[in-house]
Amino acid sequence: MQRHIVLIGFMGTGKSTVGKLIAERLQWETVDTDDYVEGRYGMRIADMFRVRGERYFREREHEALMQLMQRERPLVVTTGGGIVLRADNVAQMMDNGWVVALTATRDVLVQRLKNDTTRPLLAGDVEAKVTAIWGERRTAYDFAHLKVDTSHRSPEAIAAHIVTTFKASCADFE
Ligand code: S3P
């Protein structure tokens, strides 16, 4: 079975944008786990956090990942930044996917996220929240097959690099 391409990384590393560009290049479908959960439950992620709590969201996120990883046709799956917090999610991604971690410096992330109002974990002082969560997750994305720093590169260049590396390193790519 051909592997999915799975993008992981901190909020603001550009997973959704880069994922769409990779999918266009490969002519594959792309699915974002947050969009999948929102579509299934008819609720924005921020509202789900507020009404049902983070634990409930993490369960829905886990189910979404399990379902997407079982799809027969290869997908580009983009994920929420916290998906790596569960060991069973990490195992699913490593078993069924070729995993790419997008990274960026803390300062670049603060710049990209400073006006964000959609992410519940960043509500309030974005810089302080990014710094705190960044500290907690410093090594959480290190298990990926490939790491790409997005700080000073265009999404197009990043997508091209990932596709080239994927084709070179995945023997079963047709
Ligand atoms: C989260 C990241 C978000 C979303 C939720 C929690 C996290 O996704 O899943 O707000 O814990 O890092 P993005 O990484 O796409 O912003």
mmCIF file of N, CA, C and O and ligand atoms in Angstrom, residues 9-12 15-16 32 34 45 49 54 57-58 61 79-83 85 118-121 133 137 141, ligand 1:
data_model
loop_
_atom_site.group_PDB
_atom_site.id
_atom_site.type_symbol
_atom_site.label_atom_id
_atom_site.label_comp_id
_atom_site.label_asym_id
_atom_site.label_seq_id
_atom_site.Cartn_x
_atom_site.Cartn_y
_atom_site.Cartn_z
ATOM 1 N N GLY A 9 3.586 19.749 12.657
ATOM 2 C CA GLY A 9 4.354 20.946 13.004
ATOM 3 C C GLY A 9 3.545 21.881 13.883
ATOM 4 O O GLY A 9 2.313 21.765 13.983
ATOM 5 N N PHE A 10 4.255 22.796 14.490
ATOM 6 C CA PHE A 10 3.639 23.776 15.387
ATOM 7 C C PHE A 10 2.627 24.621 14.610
ATOM 8 O O PHE A 10 2.748 24.768 13.380
ATOM 9 N N MET A 11 1.661 25.193 15.314
ATOM 10 C CA MET A 11 0.734 26.156 14.695
ATOM 11 C C MET A 11 1.534 27.226 13.955
ATOM 12 O O MET A 11 2.531 27.726 14.475
ATOM 13 N N GLY A 12 1.096 27.560 12.755
ATOM 14 C CA GLY A 12 1.751 28.650 12.022
ATOM 15 C C GLY A 12 2.955 28.240 11.198
ATOM 16 O O GLY A 12 3.610 29.102 10.602
ATOM 17 N N LYS A 15 1.417 24.278 7.453
ATOM 18 C CA LYS A 15 1.054 22.914 7.027
ATOM 19 C C LYS A 15 -0.055 22.899 5.965
ATOM 20 O O LYS A 15 0.067 22.207 4.952
ATOM 21 N N SER A 16 -1.130 23.662 6.191
ATOM 22 C CA SER A 16 -2.260 23.610 5.252
ATOM 23 C C SER A 16 -1.876 24.178 3.896
ATOM 24 O O SER A 16 -2.194 23.592 2.856
ATOM 25 N N ASP A 32 -7.319 18.053 5.852
ATOM 26 C CA ASP A 32 -6.780 18.618 7.090
ATOM 27 C C ASP A 32 -7.584 18.051 8.262
ATOM 28 O O ASP A 32 -8.820 18.044 8.209
ATOM 29 N N ASP A 34 -8.208 19.156 11.236
ATOM 30 C CA ASP A 34 -9.115 20.141 11.855
ATOM 31 C C ASP A 34 -10.371 20.333 11.002
ATOM 32 O O ASP A 34 -11.494 20.363 11.522
ATOM 33 N N ILE A 45 -13.420 24.556 15.590
ATOM 34 C CA ILE A 45 -12.524 24.010 16.629
ATOM 35 C C ILE A 45 -12.563 24.887 17.891
ATOM 36 O O ILE A 45 -12.632 24.377 19.013
ATOM 37 N N PHE A 49 -13.524 23.571 21.648
ATOM 38 C CA PHE A 49 -12.695 23.745 22.851
ATOM 39 C C PHE A 49 -13.517 24.415 23.958
ATOM 40 O O PHE A 49 -13.454 24.025 25.112
ATOM 41 N N GLU A 54 -10.830 20.681 25.690
ATOM 42 C CA GLU A 54 -9.723 20.191 24.855
ATOM 43 C C GLU A 54 -9.712 18.665 24.768
ATOM 44 O O GLU A 54 -9.422 18.101 23.717
ATOM 45 N N PHE A 57 -11.944 17.447 22.116
ATOM 46 C CA PHE A 57 -11.343 17.712 20.799
ATOM 47 C C PHE A 57 -10.246 16.700 20.479
ATOM 48 O O PHE A 57 -10.163 16.186 19.364
ATOM 49 N N ARG A 58 -9.400 16.398 21.460
ATOM 50 C CA ARG A 58 -8.283 15.461 21.205
ATOM 51 C C ARG A 58 -8.795 14.071 20.815
ATOM 52 O O ARG A 58 -8.166 13.374 20.019
ATOM 53 N N GLU A 61 -9.968 14.402 17.254
ATOM 54 C CA GLU A 61 -8.782 14.520 16.389
ATOM 55 C C GLU A 61 -8.145 13.144 16.179
ATOM 56 O O GLU A 61 -7.758 12.784 15.061
ATOM 57 N N THR A 79 -2.201 18.239 9.660
ATOM 58 C CA THR A 79 -2.665 17.938 11.018
ATOM 59 C C THR A 79 -2.619 19.177 11.913
ATOM 60 O O THR A 79 -1.906 20.142 11.627
ATOM 61 N N GLY A 80 -3.362 19.125 13.007
ATOM 62 C CA GLY A 80 -3.271 20.171 14.022
ATOM 63 C C GLY A 80 -1.959 20.016 14.786
ATOM 64 O O GLY A 80 -1.452 18.898 14.938
ATOM 65 N N GLY A 81 -1.438 21.131 15.268
ATOM 66 C CA GLY A 81 -0.125 21.128 15.907
ATOM 67 C C GLY A 81 -0.004 20.222 17.123
ATOM 68 O O GLY A 81 1.087 19.802 17.494
ATOM 69 N N GLY A 82 -1.164 19.885 17.750
ATOM 70 C CA GLY A 82 -1.114 19.083 18.968
ATOM 71 C C GLY A 82 -1.305 17.595 18.729
ATOM 72 O O GLY A 82 -1.344 16.809 19.676
ATOM 73 N N ILE A 83 -1.396 17.196 17.465
ATOM 74 C CA ILE A 83 -1.684 15.774 17.185
ATOM 75 C C ILE A 83 -0.556 14.876 17.685
ATOM 76 O O ILE A 83 -0.764 13.714 18.016
ATOM 77 N N LEU A 85 0.887 14.938 20.447
ATOM 78 C CA LEU A 85 0.920 14.787 21.904
ATOM 79 C C LEU A 85 0.537 13.373 22.345
ATOM 80 O O LEU A 85 0.820 12.982 23.466
ATOM 81 N N THR A 118 -8.288 32.652 15.715
ATOM 82 C CA THR A 118 -9.015 31.391 15.528
ATOM 83 C C THR A 118 -8.490 30.254 16.402
ATOM 84 O O THR A 118 -9.162 29.247 16.555
ATOM 85 N N ARG A 119 -7.290 30.408 16.942
ATOM 86 C CA ARG A 119 -6.698 29.276 17.663
ATOM 87 C C ARG A 119 -6.902 29.425 19.173
ATOM 88 O O ARG A 119 -6.323 30.316 19.795
ATOM 89 N N PRO A 120 -7.705 28.502 19.748
ATOM 90 C CA PRO A 120 -8.062 28.652 21.161
ATOM 91 C C PRO A 120 -6.862 28.645 22.106
ATOM 92 O O PRO A 120 -6.871 29.341 23.124
ATOM 93 N N LEU A 121 -5.810 27.909 21.765
ATOM 94 C CA LEU A 121 -4.662 27.827 22.681
ATOM 95 C C LEU A 121 -3.855 29.111 22.707
ATOM 96 O O LEU A 121 -3.008 29.303 23.578
ATOM 97 N N ILE A 133 4.054 27.148 24.846
ATOM 98 C CA ILE A 133 3.728 25.875 24.181
ATOM 99 C C ILE A 133 4.946 25.383 23.396
ATOM 100 O O ILE A 133 5.237 24.197 23.337
ATOM 101 N N ARG A 137 6.758 21.711 23.681
ATOM 102 C CA ARG A 137 6.752 20.787 22.524
ATOM 103 C C ARG A 137 8.061 20.788 21.753
ATOM 104 O O ARG A 137 8.103 20.310 20.622
ATOM 105 N N TYR A 141 8.161 17.093 17.590
ATOM 106 C CA TYR A 141 8.008 16.843 16.145
ATOM 107 C C TYR A 141 9.236 16.146 15.553
ATOM 108 O O TYR A 141 9.317 15.949 14.344
HETATM 109 C C1 S3P B 1 -3.608 23.035 18.023
HETATM 110 C C2 S3P B 1 -3.400 23.415 16.716
HETATM 111 C C3 S3P B 1 -4.498 23.794 15.806
HETATM 112 C C4 S3P B 1 -5.813 23.095 16.234
HETATM 113 C C5 S3P B 1 -6.102 23.361 17.670
HETATM 114 C C6 S3P B 1 -4.978 22.891 18.610
HETATM 115 C C7 S3P B 1 -2.430 22.690 18.872
HETATM 116 O O1 S3P B 1 -4.169 23.439 14.461
HETATM 117 O O2 S3P B 1 -5.731 21.712 16.005
HETATM 118 O O3 S3P B 1 -6.317 24.738 17.809
HETATM 119 O O4 S3P B 1 -2.615 22.070 19.942
HETATM 120 O O5 S3P B 1 -1.286 23.023 18.468
HETATM 121 P P1 S3P B 1 -3.035 24.215 13.590
HETATM 122 O O6 S3P B 1 -1.710 23.628 13.950
HETATM 123 O O7 S3P B 1 -3.436 23.908 12.185
HETATM 124 O O8 S3P B 1 -3.151 25.651 13.923
#
